[in-house]
Amino acid sequence: MKKTALITGATSGIGRAIAERFAREGLRLVIAGRREERLLELEKELRTAFGVDILVLSFDVRQRSDVEEQLMSLPVEWEDIDILVNNAGLAAGLAPLHEGDPDDWERMIDTNIKGLLYVTRCISPRMTVRRSGHIINMGSIAGKEVYVNGNVYCATKHAVDALTLAMRMEMAEYGVKVTQICPGAVNTEFSLVRFKGDKARADKVYEGFEPLSAADIADTVWYAVAAPAHVNIQDVLAMPKAQSSAVSIYRKKS
Ligand code: NDP
Ligand code: 8X3
């Protein structure tokens, strides 16, 4: 039986690339996000290219009742998720705390921490019953280090780091693997979202060096998924060659 994976945040960037990679490997996919039209396009593209079964679920991970409604009543043939990729997330703003926007804080906390918890709470019980499964959390270099003006985003990714450790300890007796992937700079819609549509500012983030691509991270995720049954890739820090810490990026002068 082919494995089934649920990927949150599959409408863009890293999540979309993971969906493509998993489809190429023949997995059955549940793809989730808010922008349904993008999910439907992706479904069509992947079905045509790889002939895989796909279920589209459109919901906001911040809305607990919607998450529960969608994930607790999956069609019977989709009930058993083998691989959960908790990828949906964002940064909103880049400002010192004393000037920060509490609405931005709430968006980040509700999406990156609470959303991950709601989704995991729905999917993980069946993994424990079946005594198998793999949960992959998308952390960040921002969950290992803190940088000026990154305050709340860094705190949410530190929370993902802590929750990953807790889940791994709690899941070990059930044979469920828990992995965290922590990327450095990946060129996706991330900075466009962080800077609220300011493309010039977003593009500057990736100037003068070669950032990671979403496909690079999808490769890393696949490495963890494809490991032998007794091997758990616990935590991966994947950075562009030019990036040596959250704040140190060697940029070529143009
Ligand atoms: P993108 O902005 O390209 O993708 C973010 C995805 O998250 C989208 O599919 C979006 O879907 C989804 N999402 C955001 N908010 C919600 C929500 N409330 N409910 C459901 N889905 C949501 O960024 P990335 O691909 O770069 O980001 C993916 C993950 O990787 C995030 O967790 C991010 O923190 C992390 N990361 C990114 C890095 C980078 O440099 N790009 C580095 C380290 C970690 P939609 O809007 O359709 O709902
Ligand atoms: C995204 C990477 O360095 O912008 O998590 O926080 S960073």
PDB file of C-alpha atoms and ligand atoms in Angstrom:
ATOM      1  CA  MET A   1       0.000   0.000   0.000  1.00  0.00           C
ATOM      2  CA  LYS A   2       1.341   3.418  -0.950  1.00  0.00           C
ATOM      3  CA  LYS A   3       1.983   5.789   1.937  1.00  0.00           C
ATOM      4  CA  THR A   4      -0.283   8.783   2.503  1.00  0.00           C
ATOM      5  CA  ALA A   5       1.106  12.213   3.405  1.00  0.00           C
ATOM      6  CA  LEU A   6      -0.688  15.324   4.638  1.00  0.00           C
ATOM      7  CA  ILE A   7       1.132  18.576   3.898  1.00  0.00           C
ATOM      8  CA  THR A   8      -0.035  21.890   5.352  1.00  0.00           C
ATOM      9  CA  GLY A   9       0.874  25.079   3.497  1.00  0.00           C
ATOM     10  CA  ALA A  10       0.982  23.300   0.130  1.00  0.00           C
ATOM     11  CA  THR A  11      -0.160  26.333  -1.883  1.00  0.00           C
ATOM     12  CA  SER A  12       3.301  27.888  -2.060  1.00  0.00           C
ATOM     13  CA  GLY A  13       7.019  27.599  -1.485  1.00  0.00           C
ATOM     14  CA  ILE A  14       8.353  24.743   0.601  1.00  0.00           C
ATOM     15  CA  GLY A  15       5.013  22.965   1.082  1.00  0.00           C
ATOM     16  CA  ARG A  16       4.287  23.000  -2.637  1.00  0.00           C
ATOM     17  CA  ALA A  17       7.755  21.645  -3.413  1.00  0.00           C
ATOM     18  CA  ILE A  18       7.295  18.855  -0.845  1.00  0.00           C
ATOM     19  CA  ALA A  19       3.975  17.936  -2.477  1.00  0.00           C
ATOM     20  CA  GLU A  20       5.702  17.767  -5.869  1.00  0.00           C
ATOM     21  CA  ARG A  21       8.534  15.652  -4.493  1.00  0.00           C
ATOM     22  CA  PHE A  22       6.198  13.268  -2.689  1.00  0.00           C
ATOM     23  CA  ALA A  23       4.021  12.924  -5.813  1.00  0.00           C
ATOM     24  CA  ARG A  24       7.104  12.112  -7.879  1.00  0.00           C
ATOM     25  CA  GLU A  25       7.869   9.372  -5.347  1.00  0.00           C
ATOM     26  CA  GLY A  26       4.327   7.984  -5.760  1.00  0.00           C
ATOM     27  CA  LEU A  27       2.833   8.937  -2.367  1.00  0.00           C
ATOM     28  CA  ARG A  28      -0.899   9.598  -1.928  1.00  0.00           C
ATOM     29  CA  LEU A  29      -1.324  13.218  -0.915  1.00  0.00           C
ATOM     30  CA  VAL A  30      -3.589  15.367   1.194  1.00  0.00           C
ATOM     31  CA  ILE A  31      -2.703  18.955   0.296  1.00  0.00           C
ATOM     32  CA  ALA A  32      -3.909  21.754   2.572  1.00  0.00           C
ATOM     33  CA  GLY A  33      -3.881  25.545   2.631  1.00  0.00           C
ATOM     34  CA  ARG A  34      -6.268  28.480   2.504  1.00  0.00           C
ATOM     35  CA  ARG A  35      -6.006  29.344  -1.216  1.00  0.00           C
ATOM     36  CA  GLU A  36      -8.210  26.624  -2.650  1.00  0.00           C
ATOM     37  CA  GLU A  37      -7.733  27.629  -6.296  1.00  0.00           C
ATOM     38  CA  ARG A  38      -3.988  27.052  -5.968  1.00  0.00           C
ATOM     39  CA  LEU A  39      -4.601  23.654  -4.369  1.00  0.00           C
ATOM     40  CA  LEU A  40      -6.927  22.655  -7.188  1.00  0.00           C
ATOM     41  CA  GLU A  41      -4.341  23.711  -9.783  1.00  0.00           C
ATOM     42  CA  LEU A  42      -1.643  21.749  -7.964  1.00  0.00           C
ATOM     43  CA  GLU A  43      -3.917  18.719  -7.707  1.00  0.00           C
ATOM     44  CA  LYS A  44      -4.485  18.789 -11.468  1.00  0.00           C
ATOM     45  CA  GLU A  45      -0.799  19.269 -12.225  1.00  0.00           C
ATOM     46  CA  LEU A  46       0.370  16.428  -9.977  1.00  0.00           C
ATOM     47  CA  ARG A  47      -2.372  14.012 -11.053  1.00  0.00           C
ATOM     48  CA  THR A  48      -1.463  14.625 -14.699  1.00  0.00           C
ATOM     49  CA  ALA A  49       2.289  14.347 -14.169  1.00  0.00           C
ATOM     50  CA  PHE A  50       2.437  11.481 -11.676  1.00  0.00           C
ATOM     51  CA  GLY A  51      -1.019   9.833 -11.622  1.00  0.00           C
ATOM     52  CA  VAL A  52      -1.209   9.994  -7.815  1.00  0.00           C
ATOM     53  CA  ASP A  53      -4.347  10.152  -5.650  1.00  0.00           C
ATOM     54  CA  ILE A  54      -4.838  13.578  -4.091  1.00  0.00           C
ATOM     55  CA  LEU A  55      -7.308  15.018  -1.597  1.00  0.00           C
ATOM     56  CA  VAL A  56      -7.612  18.807  -1.405  1.00  0.00           C
ATOM     57  CA  LEU A  57      -8.492  20.389   1.947  1.00  0.00           C
ATOM     58  CA  SER A  58      -8.927  24.112   2.259  1.00  0.00           C
ATOM     59  CA  PHE A  59      -8.834  25.488   5.797  1.00  0.00           C
ATOM     60  CA  ASP A  60      -7.110  28.044   7.994  1.00  0.00           C
ATOM     61  CA  VAL A  61      -4.922  26.293  10.574  1.00  0.00           C
ATOM     62  CA  ARG A  62      -5.746  29.073  13.066  1.00  0.00           C
ATOM     63  CA  GLN A  63      -9.438  28.096  13.163  1.00  0.00           C
ATOM     64  CA  ARG A  64      -9.547  25.174  15.572  1.00  0.00           C
ATOM     65  CA  SER A  65     -13.143  24.217  14.778  1.00  0.00           C
ATOM     66  CA  ASP A  66     -12.413  24.211  11.010  1.00  0.00           C
ATOM     67  CA  VAL A  67      -9.258  22.149  11.490  1.00  0.00           C
ATOM     68  CA  GLU A  68     -11.178  19.630  13.584  1.00  0.00           C
ATOM     69  CA  GLU A  69     -14.129  19.542  11.209  1.00  0.00           C
ATOM     70  CA  GLN A  70     -11.878  18.815   8.229  1.00  0.00           C
ATOM     71  CA  LEU A  71      -9.388  16.442   9.824  1.00  0.00           C
ATOM     72  CA  MET A  72     -11.665  14.464  12.148  1.00  0.00           C
ATOM     73  CA  SER A  73     -14.005  13.512   9.312  1.00  0.00           C
ATOM     74  CA  LEU A  74     -11.607  12.464   6.588  1.00  0.00           C
ATOM     75  CA  PRO A  75     -13.061  10.014   4.033  1.00  0.00           C
ATOM     76  CA  VAL A  76     -12.320   6.494   5.226  1.00  0.00           C
ATOM     77  CA  GLU A  77      -9.685   5.872   2.524  1.00  0.00           C
ATOM     78  CA  TRP A  78      -7.793   8.958   3.728  1.00  0.00           C
ATOM     79  CA  GLU A  79      -8.112   8.411   7.480  1.00  0.00           C
ATOM     80  CA  ASP A  80      -4.690   6.904   8.003  1.00  0.00           C
ATOM     81  CA  ILE A  81      -2.025   9.524   7.466  1.00  0.00           C
ATOM     82  CA  ASP A  82       1.480   8.001   7.444  1.00  0.00           C
ATOM     83  CA  ILE A  83       3.399  11.271   7.113  1.00  0.00           C
ATOM     84  CA  LEU A  84       2.269  14.624   8.520  1.00  0.00           C
ATOM     85  CA  VAL A  85       4.244  17.653   7.358  1.00  0.00           C
ATOM     86  CA  ASN A  86       3.474  20.636   9.596  1.00  0.00           C
ATOM     87  CA  ASN A  87       4.743  23.279   7.209  1.00  0.00           C
ATOM     88  CA  ALA A  88       2.134  26.087   7.185  1.00  0.00           C
ATOM     89  CA  GLY A  89       3.657  29.158   8.750  1.00  0.00           C
ATOM     90  CA  LEU A  90       4.710  32.729   8.301  1.00  0.00           C
ATOM     91  CA  ALA A  91       6.530  35.762   9.585  1.00  0.00           C
ATOM     92  CA  ALA A  92       4.611  39.033   9.774  1.00  0.00           C
ATOM     93  CA  GLY A  93       6.685  42.192  10.117  1.00  0.00           C
ATOM     94  CA  LEU A  94      10.248  42.812  11.231  1.00  0.00           C
ATOM     95  CA  ALA A  95      10.300  45.386  14.016  1.00  0.00           C
ATOM     96  CA  PRO A  96      11.515  45.761  17.595  1.00  0.00           C
ATOM     97  CA  LEU A  97       9.003  44.566  20.179  1.00  0.00           C
ATOM     98  CA  HIS A  98       8.408  48.083  21.460  1.00  0.00           C
ATOM     99  CA  GLU A  99       7.231  49.091  17.991  1.00  0.00           C
ATOM    100  CA  GLY A 100       5.662  45.772  16.983  1.00  0.00           C
ATOM    101  CA  ASP A 101       2.080  45.236  15.854  1.00  0.00           C
ATOM    102  CA  PRO A 102       0.166  42.907  18.204  1.00  0.00           C
ATOM    103  CA  ASP A 103      -1.959  41.783  15.247  1.00  0.00           C
ATOM    104  CA  ASP A 104       1.221  40.491  13.585  1.00  0.00           C
ATOM    105  CA  TRP A 105       2.182  38.700  16.811  1.00  0.00           C
ATOM    106  CA  GLU A 106      -1.179  36.992  16.984  1.00  0.00           C
ATOM    107  CA  ARG A 107      -1.020  35.882  13.335  1.00  0.00           C
ATOM    108  CA  MET A 108       2.383  34.290  13.915  1.00  0.00           C
ATOM    109  CA  ILE A 109       1.554  32.685  17.254  1.00  0.00           C
ATOM    110  CA  ASP A 110      -1.829  31.417  16.041  1.00  0.00           C
ATOM    111  CA  THR A 111      -0.424  29.990  12.798  1.00  0.00           C
ATOM    112  CA  ASN A 112       3.046  28.742  13.693  1.00  0.00           C
ATOM    113  CA  ILE A 113       2.310  27.363  17.163  1.00  0.00           C
ATOM    114  CA  LYS A 114      -1.418  26.884  17.680  1.00  0.00           C
ATOM    115  CA  GLY A 115      -2.100  25.789  14.081  1.00  0.00           C
ATOM    116  CA  LEU A 116       0.631  23.166  14.286  1.00  0.00           C
ATOM    117  CA  LEU A 117      -0.821  21.927  17.575  1.00  0.00           C
ATOM    118  CA  TYR A 118      -4.416  21.735  16.277  1.00  0.00           C
ATOM    119  CA  VAL A 119      -3.398  19.758  13.179  1.00  0.00           C
ATOM    120  CA  THR A 120      -1.122  17.414  15.139  1.00  0.00           C
ATOM    121  CA  ARG A 121      -3.803  16.791  17.769  1.00  0.00           C
ATOM    122  CA  CYS A 122      -6.171  15.577  15.041  1.00  0.00           C
ATOM    123  CA  ILE A 123      -3.735  13.413  13.090  1.00  0.00           C
ATOM    124  CA  SER A 124      -1.363  11.912  15.663  1.00  0.00           C
ATOM    125  CA  PRO A 125      -3.795   9.736  17.713  1.00  0.00           C
ATOM    126  CA  ARG A 126      -4.339   7.318  14.820  1.00  0.00           C
ATOM    127  CA  MET A 127      -0.559   7.100  14.386  1.00  0.00           C
ATOM    128  CA  THR A 128      -0.210   5.994  18.007  1.00  0.00           C
ATOM    129  CA  VAL A 129      -2.946   3.388  17.556  1.00  0.00           C
ATOM    130  CA  ARG A 130      -1.321   2.039  14.391  1.00  0.00           C
ATOM    131  CA  ARG A 131       2.090   2.303  16.061  1.00  0.00           C
ATOM    132  CA  SER A 132       3.625   3.904  13.013  1.00  0.00           C
ATOM    133  CA  GLY A 133       3.885   7.289  11.394  1.00  0.00           C
ATOM    134  CA  HIS A 134       6.194  10.219  10.805  1.00  0.00           C
ATOM    135  CA  ILE A 135       5.621  13.832  11.852  1.00  0.00           C
ATOM    136  CA  ILE A 136       7.816  16.441  10.202  1.00  0.00           C
ATOM    137  CA  ASN A 137       7.770  19.951  11.643  1.00  0.00           C
ATOM    138  CA  MET A 138       9.088  22.900   9.640  1.00  0.00           C
ATOM    139  CA  GLY A 139      11.283  24.769  12.095  1.00  0.00           C
ATOM    140  CA  SER A 140      13.841  27.397  11.147  1.00  0.00           C
ATOM    141  CA  ILE A 141      17.269  28.787  11.911  1.00  0.00           C
ATOM    142  CA  ALA A 142      15.009  31.283  13.761  1.00  0.00           C
ATOM    143  CA  GLY A 143      14.159  28.442  16.141  1.00  0.00           C
ATOM    144  CA  LYS A 144      17.826  27.924  16.957  1.00  0.00           C
ATOM    145  CA  GLU A 145      18.971  31.552  17.104  1.00  0.00           C
ATOM    146  CA  VAL A 146      17.353  34.919  17.746  1.00  0.00           C
ATOM    147  CA  TYR A 147      17.993  38.014  15.656  1.00  0.00           C
ATOM    148  CA  VAL A 148      17.234  41.708  16.066  1.00  0.00           C
ATOM    149  CA  ASN A 149      13.604  42.494  15.140  1.00  0.00           C
ATOM    150  CA  GLY A 150      12.817  38.783  14.710  1.00  0.00           C
ATOM    151  CA  ASN A 151      11.505  38.565  18.311  1.00  0.00           C
ATOM    152  CA  VAL A 152       8.039  36.969  17.996  1.00  0.00           C
ATOM    153  CA  TYR A 153       8.763  34.989  14.808  1.00  0.00           C
ATOM    154  CA  CYS A 154      11.889  33.576  16.493  1.00  0.00           C
ATOM    155  CA  ALA A 155       9.855  32.771  19.605  1.00  0.00           C
ATOM    156  CA  THR A 156       7.292  30.842  17.542  1.00  0.00           C
ATOM    157  CA  LYS A 157      10.021  28.804  15.854  1.00  0.00           C
ATOM    158  CA  HIS A 158      11.703  28.188  19.239  1.00  0.00           C
ATOM    159  CA  ALA A 159       8.303  26.867  20.311  1.00  0.00           C
ATOM    160  CA  VAL A 160       8.279  24.540  17.285  1.00  0.00           C
ATOM    161  CA  ASP A 161      11.745  23.361  18.357  1.00  0.00           C
ATOM    162  CA  ALA A 162      10.496  22.625  21.894  1.00  0.00           C
ATOM    163  CA  LEU A 163       7.296  20.979  20.697  1.00  0.00           C
ATOM    164  CA  THR A 164       9.270  18.782  18.302  1.00  0.00           C
ATOM    165  CA  LEU A 165      11.429  17.552  21.189  1.00  0.00           C
ATOM    166  CA  ALA A 166       8.368  16.919  23.343  1.00  0.00           C
ATOM    167  CA  MET A 167       6.524  15.077  20.569  1.00  0.00           C
ATOM    168  CA  ARG A 168       9.570  12.926  19.834  1.00  0.00           C
ATOM    169  CA  MET A 169       9.831  11.869  23.483  1.00  0.00           C
ATOM    170  CA  GLU A 170       6.111  11.163  23.755  1.00  0.00           C
ATOM    171  CA  MET A 171       5.850   9.324  20.430  1.00  0.00           C
ATOM    172  CA  ALA A 172       8.882   7.051  20.808  1.00  0.00           C
ATOM    173  CA  GLU A 173       6.956   4.309  22.618  1.00  0.00           C
ATOM    174  CA  TYR A 174       4.429   4.231  19.755  1.00  0.00           C
ATOM    175  CA  GLY A 175       7.046   3.874  17.027  1.00  0.00           C
ATOM    176  CA  VAL A 176       6.200   7.272  15.537  1.00  0.00           C
ATOM    177  CA  LYS A 177       9.131   9.275  14.166  1.00  0.00           C
ATOM    178  CA  VAL A 178       9.334  13.029  14.759  1.00  0.00           C
ATOM    179  CA  THR A 179      11.668  15.147  12.642  1.00  0.00           C
ATOM    180  CA  GLN A 180      12.378  18.862  12.529  1.00  0.00           C
ATOM    181  CA  ILE A 181      13.743  20.559   9.415  1.00  0.00           C
ATOM    182  CA  CYS A 182      15.288  23.979  10.082  1.00  0.00           C
ATOM    183  CA  PRO A 183      16.050  25.962   6.942  1.00  0.00           C
ATOM    184  CA  GLY A 184      18.024  29.174   6.602  1.00  0.00           C
ATOM    185  CA  ALA A 185      17.066  31.560   3.799  1.00  0.00           C
ATOM    186  CA  VAL A 186      14.769  29.922   1.233  1.00  0.00           C
ATOM    187  CA  ASN A 187      13.504  31.963  -1.693  1.00  0.00           C
ATOM    188  CA  THR A 188       9.716  31.539  -1.494  1.00  0.00           C
ATOM    189  CA  GLU A 189       6.810  33.900  -0.805  1.00  0.00           C
ATOM    190  CA  PHE A 190       8.009  34.058   2.815  1.00  0.00           C
ATOM    191  CA  SER A 191       9.580  37.545   2.632  1.00  0.00           C
ATOM    192  CA  LEU A 192       6.774  38.910   0.465  1.00  0.00           C
ATOM    193  CA  VAL A 193       4.353  37.840   3.213  1.00  0.00           C
ATOM    194  CA  ARG A 194       6.630  39.160   5.976  1.00  0.00           C
ATOM    195  CA  PHE A 195       6.854  42.569   4.262  1.00  0.00           C
ATOM    196  CA  LYS A 196       3.153  42.585   3.353  1.00  0.00           C
ATOM    197  CA  GLY A 197       3.532  42.604  -0.410  1.00  0.00           C
ATOM    198  CA  ASP A 198       6.561  44.934  -0.625  1.00  0.00           C
ATOM    199  CA  LYS A 199       8.347  43.031  -3.416  1.00  0.00           C
ATOM    200  CA  ALA A 200      11.390  45.305  -3.614  1.00  0.00           C
ATOM    201  CA  ARG A 201      12.058  44.802   0.095  1.00  0.00           C
ATOM    202  CA  ALA A 202      11.435  41.055  -0.166  1.00  0.00           C
ATOM    203  CA  ASP A 203      13.784  40.676  -3.145  1.00  0.00           C
ATOM    204  CA  LYS A 204      16.591  42.399  -1.203  1.00  0.00           C
ATOM    205  CA  VAL A 205      16.620  39.552   1.320  1.00  0.00           C
ATOM    206  CA  TYR A 206      17.964  37.208  -1.362  1.00  0.00           C
ATOM    207  CA  GLU A 207      20.364  39.612  -3.107  1.00  0.00           C
ATOM    208  CA  GLY A 208      24.068  38.869  -3.571  1.00  0.00           C
ATOM    209  CA  PHE A 209      24.021  35.156  -2.714  1.00  0.00           C
ATOM    210  CA  GLU A 210      22.303  31.973  -3.770  1.00  0.00           C
ATOM    211  CA  PRO A 211      19.518  31.181  -1.310  1.00  0.00           C
ATOM    212  CA  LEU A 212      18.064  27.726  -0.897  1.00  0.00           C
ATOM    213  CA  SER A 213      15.198  26.815  -3.175  1.00  0.00           C
ATOM    214  CA  ALA A 214      12.010  25.203  -1.924  1.00  0.00           C
ATOM    215  CA  ALA A 215      13.075  22.089  -3.852  1.00  0.00           C
ATOM    216  CA  ASP A 216      16.300  21.936  -1.797  1.00  0.00           C
ATOM    217  CA  ILE A 217      14.208  21.648   1.362  1.00  0.00           C
ATOM    218  CA  ALA A 218      11.873  19.125  -0.275  1.00  0.00           C
ATOM    219  CA  ASP A 219      14.970  16.993  -0.987  1.00  0.00           C
ATOM    220  CA  THR A 220      15.946  17.221   2.688  1.00  0.00           C
ATOM    221  CA  VAL A 221      12.459  16.212   3.777  1.00  0.00           C
ATOM    222  CA  TRP A 222      12.530  13.284   1.377  1.00  0.00           C
ATOM    223  CA  TYR A 223      15.875  12.162   2.818  1.00  0.00           C
ATOM    224  CA  ALA A 224      14.242  11.961   6.255  1.00  0.00           C
ATOM    225  CA  VAL A 225      11.148  10.201   4.905  1.00  0.00           C
ATOM    226  CA  ALA A 226      13.163   7.660   2.916  1.00  0.00           C
ATOM    227  CA  ALA A 227      15.427   6.660   5.816  1.00  0.00           C
ATOM    228  CA  PRO A 228      15.180   3.007   6.899  1.00  0.00           C
ATOM    229  CA  ALA A 229      12.426   2.168   9.400  1.00  0.00           C
ATOM    230  CA  HIS A 230      14.817   2.058  12.390  1.00  0.00           C
ATOM    231  CA  VAL A 231      16.444   5.428  11.546  1.00  0.00           C
ATOM    232  CA  ASN A 232      14.974   8.778  12.619  1.00  0.00           C
ATOM    233  CA  ILE A 233      16.535  11.923  11.178  1.00  0.00           C
ATOM    234  CA  GLN A 234      15.797  14.063  14.216  1.00  0.00           C
ATOM    235  CA  ASP A 235      16.820  17.584  13.338  1.00  0.00           C
ATOM    236  CA  VAL A 236      18.319  19.111  10.211  1.00  0.00           C
ATOM    237  CA  LEU A 237      19.759  22.620   9.875  1.00  0.00           C
ATOM    238  CA  ALA A 238      19.943  23.322   6.139  1.00  0.00           C
ATOM    239  CA  MET A 239      21.527  26.588   5.096  1.00  0.00           C
ATOM    240  CA  PRO A 240      22.651  28.257   1.880  1.00  0.00           C
ATOM    241  CA  LYS A 241      26.434  27.932   1.483  1.00  0.00           C
ATOM    242  CA  ALA A 242      26.799  31.707   1.926  1.00  0.00           C
ATOM    243  CA  GLN A 243      24.827  31.759   5.214  1.00  0.00           C
ATOM    244  CA  SER A 244      26.701  30.847   8.383  1.00  0.00           C
ATOM    245  CA  SER A 245      24.168  32.021  10.995  1.00  0.00           C
ATOM    246  CA  ALA A 246      20.770  33.687  11.113  1.00  0.00           C
ATOM    247  CA  VAL A 247      22.423  37.056  10.564  1.00  0.00           C
ATOM    248  CA  SER A 248      25.667  36.215   8.742  1.00  0.00           C
ATOM    249  CA  ILE A 249      25.245  36.019   5.006  1.00  0.00           C
ATOM    250  CA  TYR A 250      28.195  36.591   2.704  1.00  0.00           C
ATOM    251  CA  ARG A 251      26.834  38.726  -0.149  1.00  0.00           C
ATOM    252  CA  LYS A 252      28.787  39.437  -3.322  1.00  0.00           C
ATOM    253  CA  LYS A 253      28.911  43.110  -4.216  1.00  0.00           C
ATOM    254  CA  SER A 254      27.364  43.818  -7.624  1.00  0.00           C
TER     255      SER A 254
HETATM  256  P1  NDP B   1       5.357  30.651   1.732  1.00  0.00           P
HETATM  257  O1  NDP B   1       4.772  31.962   2.137  1.00  0.00           O
HETATM  258  O2  NDP B   1       5.791  30.481   0.323  1.00  0.00           O
HETATM  259  O3  NDP B   1       4.338  29.469   2.110  1.00  0.00           O
HETATM  260  C1  NDP B   1       3.649  29.477   3.334  1.00  0.00           C
HETATM  261  C2  NDP B   1       2.532  28.450   3.279  1.00  0.00           C
HETATM  262  O4  NDP B   1       1.871  28.449   4.558  1.00  0.00           O
HETATM  263  C3  NDP B   1       1.496  28.770   2.227  1.00  0.00           C
HETATM  264  O5  NDP B   1       1.128  27.597   1.552  1.00  0.00           O
HETATM  265  C4  NDP B   1       0.325  29.290   3.028  1.00  0.00           C
HETATM  266  O6  NDP B   1      -0.911  28.924   2.405  1.00  0.00           O
HETATM  267  C5  NDP B   1       0.469  28.516   4.343  1.00  0.00           C
HETATM  268  N1  NDP B   1      -0.218  29.209   5.429  1.00  0.00           N
HETATM  269  C6  NDP B   1       0.128  30.396   5.998  1.00  0.00           C
HETATM  270  N2  NDP B   1      -0.792  30.737   6.923  1.00  0.00           N
HETATM  271  C7  NDP B   1      -1.720  29.755   6.934  1.00  0.00           C
HETATM  272  C8  NDP B   1      -2.918  29.539   7.654  1.00  0.00           C
HETATM  273  N3  NDP B   1      -3.342  30.421   8.579  1.00  0.00           N
HETATM  274  N4  NDP B   1      -3.648  28.418   7.416  1.00  0.00           N
HETATM  275  C9  NDP B   1      -3.221  27.528   6.492  1.00  0.00           C
HETATM  276  N5  NDP B   1      -2.101  27.670   5.775  1.00  0.00           N
HETATM  277  C10 NDP B   1      -1.367  28.765   5.988  1.00  0.00           C
HETATM  278  O7  NDP B   1       6.586  30.408   2.712  1.00  0.00           O
HETATM  279  P2  NDP B   1       7.588  29.166   2.899  1.00  0.00           P
HETATM  280  O8  NDP B   1       7.271  28.088   1.958  1.00  0.00           O
HETATM  281  O9  NDP B   1       8.944  29.719   2.934  1.00  0.00           O
HETATM  282  O10 NDP B   1       7.217  28.746   4.398  1.00  0.00           O
HETATM  283  C11 NDP B   1       6.873  27.424   4.781  1.00  0.00           C
HETATM  284  C12 NDP B   1       7.381  27.166   6.174  1.00  0.00           C
HETATM  285  O11 NDP B   1       8.806  27.242   6.166  1.00  0.00           O
HETATM  286  C13 NDP B   1       6.926  28.174   7.230  1.00  0.00           C
HETATM  287  O12 NDP B   1       6.616  27.477   8.412  1.00  0.00           O
HETATM  288  C14 NDP B   1       8.154  29.055   7.438  1.00  0.00           C
HETATM  289  O13 NDP B   1       8.169  29.630   8.721  1.00  0.00           O
HETATM  290  C15 NDP B   1       9.250  28.041   7.249  1.00  0.00           C
HETATM  291  N6  NDP B   1      10.567  28.578   6.928  1.00  0.00           N
HETATM  292  C16 NDP B   1      10.762  29.347   5.811  1.00  0.00           C
HETATM  293  C17 NDP B   1      12.020  29.836   5.528  1.00  0.00           C
HETATM  294  C18 NDP B   1      12.293  30.734   4.382  1.00  0.00           C
HETATM  295  O14 NDP B   1      13.370  31.383   4.346  1.00  0.00           O
HETATM  296  N7  NDP B   1      11.444  30.822   3.378  1.00  0.00           N
HETATM  297  C19 NDP B   1      13.171  29.494   6.368  1.00  0.00           C
HETATM  298  C20 NDP B   1      12.848  28.694   7.519  1.00  0.00           C
HETATM  299  C21 NDP B   1      11.596  28.236   7.753  1.00  0.00           C
HETATM  300  P3  NDP B   1      -2.185  29.884   2.238  1.00  0.00           P
HETATM  301  O15 NDP B   1      -1.704  31.290   2.294  1.00  0.00           O
HETATM  302  O16 NDP B   1      -2.770  29.483   0.927  1.00  0.00           O
HETATM  303  O17 NDP B   1      -3.045  29.495   3.385  1.00  0.00           O
HETATM  304  C1  8X3 B   2      12.908  31.972   8.008  1.00  0.00           C
HETATM  305  C2  8X3 B   2      14.356  32.270   8.076  1.00  0.00           C
HETATM  306  O1  8X3 B   2      16.110  33.878   8.969  1.00  0.00           O
HETATM  307  O2  8X3 B   2      14.130  34.849   7.935  1.00  0.00           O
HETATM  308  O3  8X3 B   2      12.516  31.167   9.067  1.00  0.00           O
HETATM  309  O4  8X3 B   2      14.013  33.861  10.118  1.00  0.00           O
HETATM  310  S1  8X3 B   2      14.649  33.786   8.824  1.00  0.00           S
END
